[in-house]
mmCIF file of C-alpha atoms in Angstrom:
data_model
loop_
_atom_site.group_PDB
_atom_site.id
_atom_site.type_symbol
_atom_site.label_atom_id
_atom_site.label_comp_id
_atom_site.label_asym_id
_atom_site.label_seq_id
_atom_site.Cartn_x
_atom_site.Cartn_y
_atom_site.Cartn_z
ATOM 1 C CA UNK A 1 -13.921 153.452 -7.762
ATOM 2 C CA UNK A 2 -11.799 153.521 -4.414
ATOM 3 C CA UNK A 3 -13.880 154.316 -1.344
ATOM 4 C CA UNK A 4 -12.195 157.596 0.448
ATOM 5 C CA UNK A 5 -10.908 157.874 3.523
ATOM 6 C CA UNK A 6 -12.771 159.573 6.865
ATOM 7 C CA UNK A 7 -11.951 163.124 6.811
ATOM 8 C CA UNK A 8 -10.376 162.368 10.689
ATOM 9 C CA UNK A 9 -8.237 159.894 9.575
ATOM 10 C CA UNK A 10 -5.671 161.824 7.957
ATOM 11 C CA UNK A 11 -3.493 162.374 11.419
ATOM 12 C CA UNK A 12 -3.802 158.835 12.155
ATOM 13 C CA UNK A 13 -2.454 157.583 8.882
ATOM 14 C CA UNK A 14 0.145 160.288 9.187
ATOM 15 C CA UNK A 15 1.268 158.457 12.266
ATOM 16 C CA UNK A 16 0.570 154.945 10.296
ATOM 17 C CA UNK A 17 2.730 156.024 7.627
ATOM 18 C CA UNK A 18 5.582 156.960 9.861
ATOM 19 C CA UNK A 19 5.665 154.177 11.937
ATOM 20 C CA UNK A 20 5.172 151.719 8.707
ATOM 21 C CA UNK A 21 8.004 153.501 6.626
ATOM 22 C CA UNK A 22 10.613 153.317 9.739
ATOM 23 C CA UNK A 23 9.675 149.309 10.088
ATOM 24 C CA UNK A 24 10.228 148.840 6.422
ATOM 25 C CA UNK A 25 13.370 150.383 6.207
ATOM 26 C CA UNK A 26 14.907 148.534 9.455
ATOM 27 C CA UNK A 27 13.261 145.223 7.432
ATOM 28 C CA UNK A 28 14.477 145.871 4.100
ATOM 29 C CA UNK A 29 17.888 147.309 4.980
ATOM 30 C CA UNK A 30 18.563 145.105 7.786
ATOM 31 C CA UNK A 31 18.462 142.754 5.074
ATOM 32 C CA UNK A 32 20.797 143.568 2.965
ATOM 33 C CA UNK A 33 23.236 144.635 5.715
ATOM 34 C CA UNK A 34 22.656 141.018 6.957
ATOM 35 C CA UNK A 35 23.672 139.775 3.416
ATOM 36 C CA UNK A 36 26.285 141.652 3.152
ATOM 37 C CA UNK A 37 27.432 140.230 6.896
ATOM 38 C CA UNK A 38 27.375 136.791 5.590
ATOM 39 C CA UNK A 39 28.475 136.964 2.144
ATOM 40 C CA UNK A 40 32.105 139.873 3.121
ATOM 41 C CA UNK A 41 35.101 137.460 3.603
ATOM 42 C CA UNK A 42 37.654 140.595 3.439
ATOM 43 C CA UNK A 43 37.502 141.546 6.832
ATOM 44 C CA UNK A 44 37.084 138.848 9.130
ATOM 45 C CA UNK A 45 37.010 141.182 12.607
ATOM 46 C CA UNK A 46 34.207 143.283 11.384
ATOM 47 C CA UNK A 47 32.253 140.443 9.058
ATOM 48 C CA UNK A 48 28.912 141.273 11.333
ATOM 49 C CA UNK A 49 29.210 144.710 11.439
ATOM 50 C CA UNK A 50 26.840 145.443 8.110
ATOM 51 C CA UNK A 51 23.856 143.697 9.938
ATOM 52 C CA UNK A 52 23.150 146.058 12.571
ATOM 53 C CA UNK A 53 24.559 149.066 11.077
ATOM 54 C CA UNK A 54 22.425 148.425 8.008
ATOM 55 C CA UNK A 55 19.159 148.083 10.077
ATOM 56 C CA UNK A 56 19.815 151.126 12.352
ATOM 57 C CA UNK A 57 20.393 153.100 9.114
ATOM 58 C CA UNK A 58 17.180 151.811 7.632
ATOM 59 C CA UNK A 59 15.324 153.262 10.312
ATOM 60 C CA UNK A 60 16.371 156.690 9.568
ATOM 61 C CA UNK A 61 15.892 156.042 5.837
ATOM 62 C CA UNK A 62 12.583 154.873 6.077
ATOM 63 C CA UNK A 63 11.601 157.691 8.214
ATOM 64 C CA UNK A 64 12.765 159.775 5.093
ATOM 65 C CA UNK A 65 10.499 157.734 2.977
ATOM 66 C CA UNK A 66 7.650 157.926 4.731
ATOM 67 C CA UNK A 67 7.839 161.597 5.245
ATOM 68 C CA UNK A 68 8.382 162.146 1.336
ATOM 69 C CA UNK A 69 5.360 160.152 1.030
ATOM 70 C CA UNK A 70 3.335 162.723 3.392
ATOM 71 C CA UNK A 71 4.347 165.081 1.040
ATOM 72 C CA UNK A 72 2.383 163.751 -2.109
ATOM 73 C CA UNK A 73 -0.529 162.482 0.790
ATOM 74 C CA UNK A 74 -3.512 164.289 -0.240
ATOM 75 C CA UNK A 75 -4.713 167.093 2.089
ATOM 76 C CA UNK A 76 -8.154 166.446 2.678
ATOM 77 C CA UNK A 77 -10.476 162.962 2.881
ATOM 78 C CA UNK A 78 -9.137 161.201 -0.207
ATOM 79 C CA UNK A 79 -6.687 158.610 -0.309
ATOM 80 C CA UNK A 80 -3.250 158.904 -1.874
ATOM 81 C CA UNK A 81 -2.260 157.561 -5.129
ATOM 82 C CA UNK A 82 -0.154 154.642 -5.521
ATOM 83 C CA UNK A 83 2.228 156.095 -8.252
ATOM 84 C CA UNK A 84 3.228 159.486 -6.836
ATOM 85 C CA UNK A 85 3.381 157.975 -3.171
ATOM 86 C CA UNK A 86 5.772 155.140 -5.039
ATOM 87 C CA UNK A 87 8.034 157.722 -6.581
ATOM 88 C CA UNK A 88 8.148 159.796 -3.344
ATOM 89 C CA UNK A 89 9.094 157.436 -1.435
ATOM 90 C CA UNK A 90 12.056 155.334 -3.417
ATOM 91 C CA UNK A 91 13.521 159.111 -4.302
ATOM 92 C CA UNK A 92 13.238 159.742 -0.153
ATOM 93 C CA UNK A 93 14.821 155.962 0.754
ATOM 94 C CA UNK A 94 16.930 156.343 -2.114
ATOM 95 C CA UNK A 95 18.480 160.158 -1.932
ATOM 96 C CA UNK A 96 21.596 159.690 0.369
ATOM 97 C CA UNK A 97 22.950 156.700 -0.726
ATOM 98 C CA UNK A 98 22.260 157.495 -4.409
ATOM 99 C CA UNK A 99 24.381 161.276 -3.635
ATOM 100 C CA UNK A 100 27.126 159.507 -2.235
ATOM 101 C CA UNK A 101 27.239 157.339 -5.547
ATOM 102 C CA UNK A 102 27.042 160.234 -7.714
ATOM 103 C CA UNK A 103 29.518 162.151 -5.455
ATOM 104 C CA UNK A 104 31.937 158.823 -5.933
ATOM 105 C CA UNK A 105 31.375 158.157 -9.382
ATOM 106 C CA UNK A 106 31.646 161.850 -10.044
ATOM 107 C CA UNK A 107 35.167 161.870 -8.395
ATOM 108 C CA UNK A 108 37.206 158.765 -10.419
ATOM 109 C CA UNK A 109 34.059 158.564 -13.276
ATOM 110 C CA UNK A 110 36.506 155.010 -14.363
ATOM 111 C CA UNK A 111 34.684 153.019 -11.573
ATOM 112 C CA UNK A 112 31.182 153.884 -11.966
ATOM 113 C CA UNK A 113 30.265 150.814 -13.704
ATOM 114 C CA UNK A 114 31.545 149.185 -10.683
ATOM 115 C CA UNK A 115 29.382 151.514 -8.632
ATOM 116 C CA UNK A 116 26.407 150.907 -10.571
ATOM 117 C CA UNK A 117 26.057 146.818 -9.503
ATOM 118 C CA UNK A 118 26.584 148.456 -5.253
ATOM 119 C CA UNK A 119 24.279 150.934 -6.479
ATOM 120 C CA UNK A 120 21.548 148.889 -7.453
ATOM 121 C CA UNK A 121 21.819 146.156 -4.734
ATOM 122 C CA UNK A 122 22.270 148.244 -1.480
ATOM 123 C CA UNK A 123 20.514 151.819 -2.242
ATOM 124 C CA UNK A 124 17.608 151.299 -4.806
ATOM 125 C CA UNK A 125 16.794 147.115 -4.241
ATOM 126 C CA UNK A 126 15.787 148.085 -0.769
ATOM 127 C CA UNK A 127 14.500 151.514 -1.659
ATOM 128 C CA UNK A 128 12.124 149.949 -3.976
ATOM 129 C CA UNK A 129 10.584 147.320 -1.466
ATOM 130 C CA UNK A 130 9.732 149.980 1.423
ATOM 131 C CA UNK A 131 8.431 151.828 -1.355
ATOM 132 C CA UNK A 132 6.150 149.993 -2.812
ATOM 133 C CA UNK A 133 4.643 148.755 0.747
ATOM 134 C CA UNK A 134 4.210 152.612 1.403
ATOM 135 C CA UNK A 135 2.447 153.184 -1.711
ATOM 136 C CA UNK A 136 -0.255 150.006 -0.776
ATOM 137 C CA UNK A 137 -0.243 151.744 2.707
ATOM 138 C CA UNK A 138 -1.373 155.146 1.272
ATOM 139 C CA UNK A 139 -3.788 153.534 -1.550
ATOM 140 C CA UNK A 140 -5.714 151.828 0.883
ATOM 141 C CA UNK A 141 -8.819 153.249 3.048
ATOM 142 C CA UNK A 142 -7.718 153.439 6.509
ATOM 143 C CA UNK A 143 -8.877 151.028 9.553
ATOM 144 C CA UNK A 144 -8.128 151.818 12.887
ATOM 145 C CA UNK A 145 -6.872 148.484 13.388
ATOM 146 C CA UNK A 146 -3.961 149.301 11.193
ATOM 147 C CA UNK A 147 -3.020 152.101 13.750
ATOM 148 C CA UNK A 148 -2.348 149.331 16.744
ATOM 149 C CA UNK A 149 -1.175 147.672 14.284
ATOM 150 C CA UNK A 150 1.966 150.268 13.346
ATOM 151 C CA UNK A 151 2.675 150.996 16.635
ATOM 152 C CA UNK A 152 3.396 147.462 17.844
ATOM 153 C CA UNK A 153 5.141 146.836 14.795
ATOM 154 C CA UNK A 154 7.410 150.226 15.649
ATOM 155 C CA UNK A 155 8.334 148.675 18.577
ATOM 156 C CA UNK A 156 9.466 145.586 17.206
ATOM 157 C CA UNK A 157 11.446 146.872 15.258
ATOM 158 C CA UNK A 158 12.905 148.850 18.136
ATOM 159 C CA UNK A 159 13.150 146.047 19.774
ATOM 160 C CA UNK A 160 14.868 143.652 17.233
ATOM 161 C CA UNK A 161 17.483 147.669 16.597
ATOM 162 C CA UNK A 162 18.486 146.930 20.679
ATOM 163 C CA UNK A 163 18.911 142.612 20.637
ATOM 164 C CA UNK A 164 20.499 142.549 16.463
ATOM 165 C CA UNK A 165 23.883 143.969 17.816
ATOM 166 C CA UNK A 166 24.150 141.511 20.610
ATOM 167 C CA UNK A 167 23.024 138.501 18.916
ATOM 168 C CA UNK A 168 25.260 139.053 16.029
ATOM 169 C CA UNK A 169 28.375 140.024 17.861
ATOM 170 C CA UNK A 170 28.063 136.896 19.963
ATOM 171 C CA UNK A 171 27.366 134.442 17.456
ATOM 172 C CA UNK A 172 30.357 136.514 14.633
ATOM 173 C CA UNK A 173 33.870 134.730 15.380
ATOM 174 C CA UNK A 174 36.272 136.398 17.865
ATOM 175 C CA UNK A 175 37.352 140.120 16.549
ATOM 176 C CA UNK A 176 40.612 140.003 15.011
ATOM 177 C CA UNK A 177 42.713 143.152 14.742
ATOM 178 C CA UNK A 178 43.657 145.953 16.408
ATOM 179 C CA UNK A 179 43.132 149.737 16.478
ATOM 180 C CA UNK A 180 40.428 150.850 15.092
ATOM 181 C CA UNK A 181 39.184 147.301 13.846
ATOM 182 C CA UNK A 182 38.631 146.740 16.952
ATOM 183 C CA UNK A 183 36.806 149.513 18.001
ATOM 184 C CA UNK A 184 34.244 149.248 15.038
ATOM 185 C CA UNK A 185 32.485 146.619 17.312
ATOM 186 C CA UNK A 186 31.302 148.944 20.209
ATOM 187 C CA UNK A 187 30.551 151.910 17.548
ATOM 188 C CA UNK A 188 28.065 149.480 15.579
ATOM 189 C CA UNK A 189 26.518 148.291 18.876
ATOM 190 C CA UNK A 190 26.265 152.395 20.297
ATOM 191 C CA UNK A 191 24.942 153.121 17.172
ATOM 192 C CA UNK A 192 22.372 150.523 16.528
ATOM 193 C CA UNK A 193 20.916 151.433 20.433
ATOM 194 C CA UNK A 194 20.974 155.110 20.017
ATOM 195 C CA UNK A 195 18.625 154.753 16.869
ATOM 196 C CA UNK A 196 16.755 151.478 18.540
ATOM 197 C CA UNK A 197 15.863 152.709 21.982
ATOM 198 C CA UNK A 198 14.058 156.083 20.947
ATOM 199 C CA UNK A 199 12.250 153.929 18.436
ATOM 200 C CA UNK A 200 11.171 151.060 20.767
ATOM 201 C CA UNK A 201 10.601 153.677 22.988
ATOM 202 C CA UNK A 202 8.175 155.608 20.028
ATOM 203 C CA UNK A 203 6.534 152.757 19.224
ATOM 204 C CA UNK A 204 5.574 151.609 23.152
ATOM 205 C CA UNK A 205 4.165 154.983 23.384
ATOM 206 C CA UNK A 206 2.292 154.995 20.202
ATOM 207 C CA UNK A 207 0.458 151.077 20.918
ATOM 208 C CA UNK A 208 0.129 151.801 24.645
ATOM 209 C CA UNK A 209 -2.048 155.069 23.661
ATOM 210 C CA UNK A 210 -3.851 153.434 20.798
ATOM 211 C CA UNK A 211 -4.832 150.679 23.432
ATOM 212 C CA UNK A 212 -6.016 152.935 25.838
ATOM 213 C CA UNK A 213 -8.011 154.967 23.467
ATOM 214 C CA UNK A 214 -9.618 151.798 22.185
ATOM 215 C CA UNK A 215 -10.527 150.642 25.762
ATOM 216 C CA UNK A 216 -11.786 153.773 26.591
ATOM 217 C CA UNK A 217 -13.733 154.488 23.511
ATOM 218 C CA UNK A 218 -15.907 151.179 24.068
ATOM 219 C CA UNK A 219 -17.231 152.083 26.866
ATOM 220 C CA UNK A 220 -21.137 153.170 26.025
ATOM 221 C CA UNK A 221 -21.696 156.292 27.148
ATOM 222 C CA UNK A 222 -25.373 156.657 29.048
ATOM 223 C CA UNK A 223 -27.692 158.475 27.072
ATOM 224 C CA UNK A 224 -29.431 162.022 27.937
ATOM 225 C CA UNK A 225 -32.805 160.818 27.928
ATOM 226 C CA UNK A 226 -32.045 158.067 30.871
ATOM 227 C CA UNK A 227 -31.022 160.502 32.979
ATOM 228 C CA UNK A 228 -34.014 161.693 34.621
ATOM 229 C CA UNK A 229 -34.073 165.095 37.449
ATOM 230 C CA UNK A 230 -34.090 164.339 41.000
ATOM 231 C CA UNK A 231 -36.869 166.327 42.726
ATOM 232 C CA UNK A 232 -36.793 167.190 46.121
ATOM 233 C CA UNK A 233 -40.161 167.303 48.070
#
């Protein structure tokens, strides 16, 4: 039998799950955004584009995973189950890019087995791996280690959202093109930093707090019975 959670704990794994579900999606589709950047030999101005793009996207749909597994999170002391918080989650990763499939397929029905393959490699593939670290996340007793532990992770990942854009435009060969080819460059990199900054800037907040709570908290408090009345003659 599975040893239940604190009944205070449920706002910190709240947080936990959040911060987890936002890391896993910038992990798992950064990913495939950076396969996609290395494998794409149509368009060779853009061919690092996907990378960053891919990871600032995964931030926001990992936030929607996480949240649909708050939904299924049990109320009170218990911990959640693996299945439902499994199912929540890849249907909350999952959602947009699987409506814009069935909105495409639904629209020239001829290339949905075409759509299917994309389907399966950039929507559920990484869908499925944030999902199933959310569902050990919310089947496990929580530790208040594992709260430091989100936040600096959150921040990392905020971190890696600000420095992928740079790193990848400067190593990708010179941009080729004109127009709007051109212009896809300095959209990616605006894009990527308006997701990564408030999330580097989340997850600062988040560790820095956790720290201070922990430094705070170890401090013994004196006990009533040492502290004795001063009586004046």
């Amino acid at each position: 039998m599975k040893p239940a959670a604190l009944p205070g704990d449920r706002d910190m794994r709240v947080w936990d799950v959040l911060c987890a579900g936002t890391t896993l999606g910038v992990l798992a589709w950064g990913a495939v955004g950076a396969w996609t950047a290395a494998t794409i030999d149509t368009y060779p101005w853009n061919a690092w584009i996907p990378f960053p793009v891919g990871a600032a996207k995964g931030a926001v749909l990992g936030l929607l995973a996480a949240a649909a597994v708050l939904a299924v999170l049990p109320k009170g002391p218990r911990l959640g189950r693996s299945g439902p918080a499994f199912c929540a989650a890849f249907v909350g990763g999952s959602l947009p890019g699987t409506a814009r499939t069935v909105l495409a397929a639904s629209a020239d029905p001829a290339h949905l087995m075409a759509l299917l393959p994309h389907w399966a490699g950039t929507v559920a593939l990484p869908a499925v791996a944030c999902a199933a670290a959310l569902a050990v996340l919310a089947g496990r007793p929580y530790r208040p280690g594992q709260s430091i532990a989100a936040g600096a992770t959150l921040a990392l990942a905020g971190g890696a959202l600000v420095l992928v854009p740079v790193l990848a435009s400067a190593l990708a060969p010179e941009i080729r093109g004109n127009g709007g080819h051109a212009n896809e460059g300095p959209l990616a990199i605006l894009l990527c930093w308006s997701v990564g900054l408030p999330v580097l800037f989340a997850g600062l907040v988040r560790w820095g707090l956790l720290l201070r709570r922990r430094a705070g908290g170890g401090r013994p408090a004196e006990p009533a019975a040492a502290i004795r009345p001063v009586v004046r003659p």
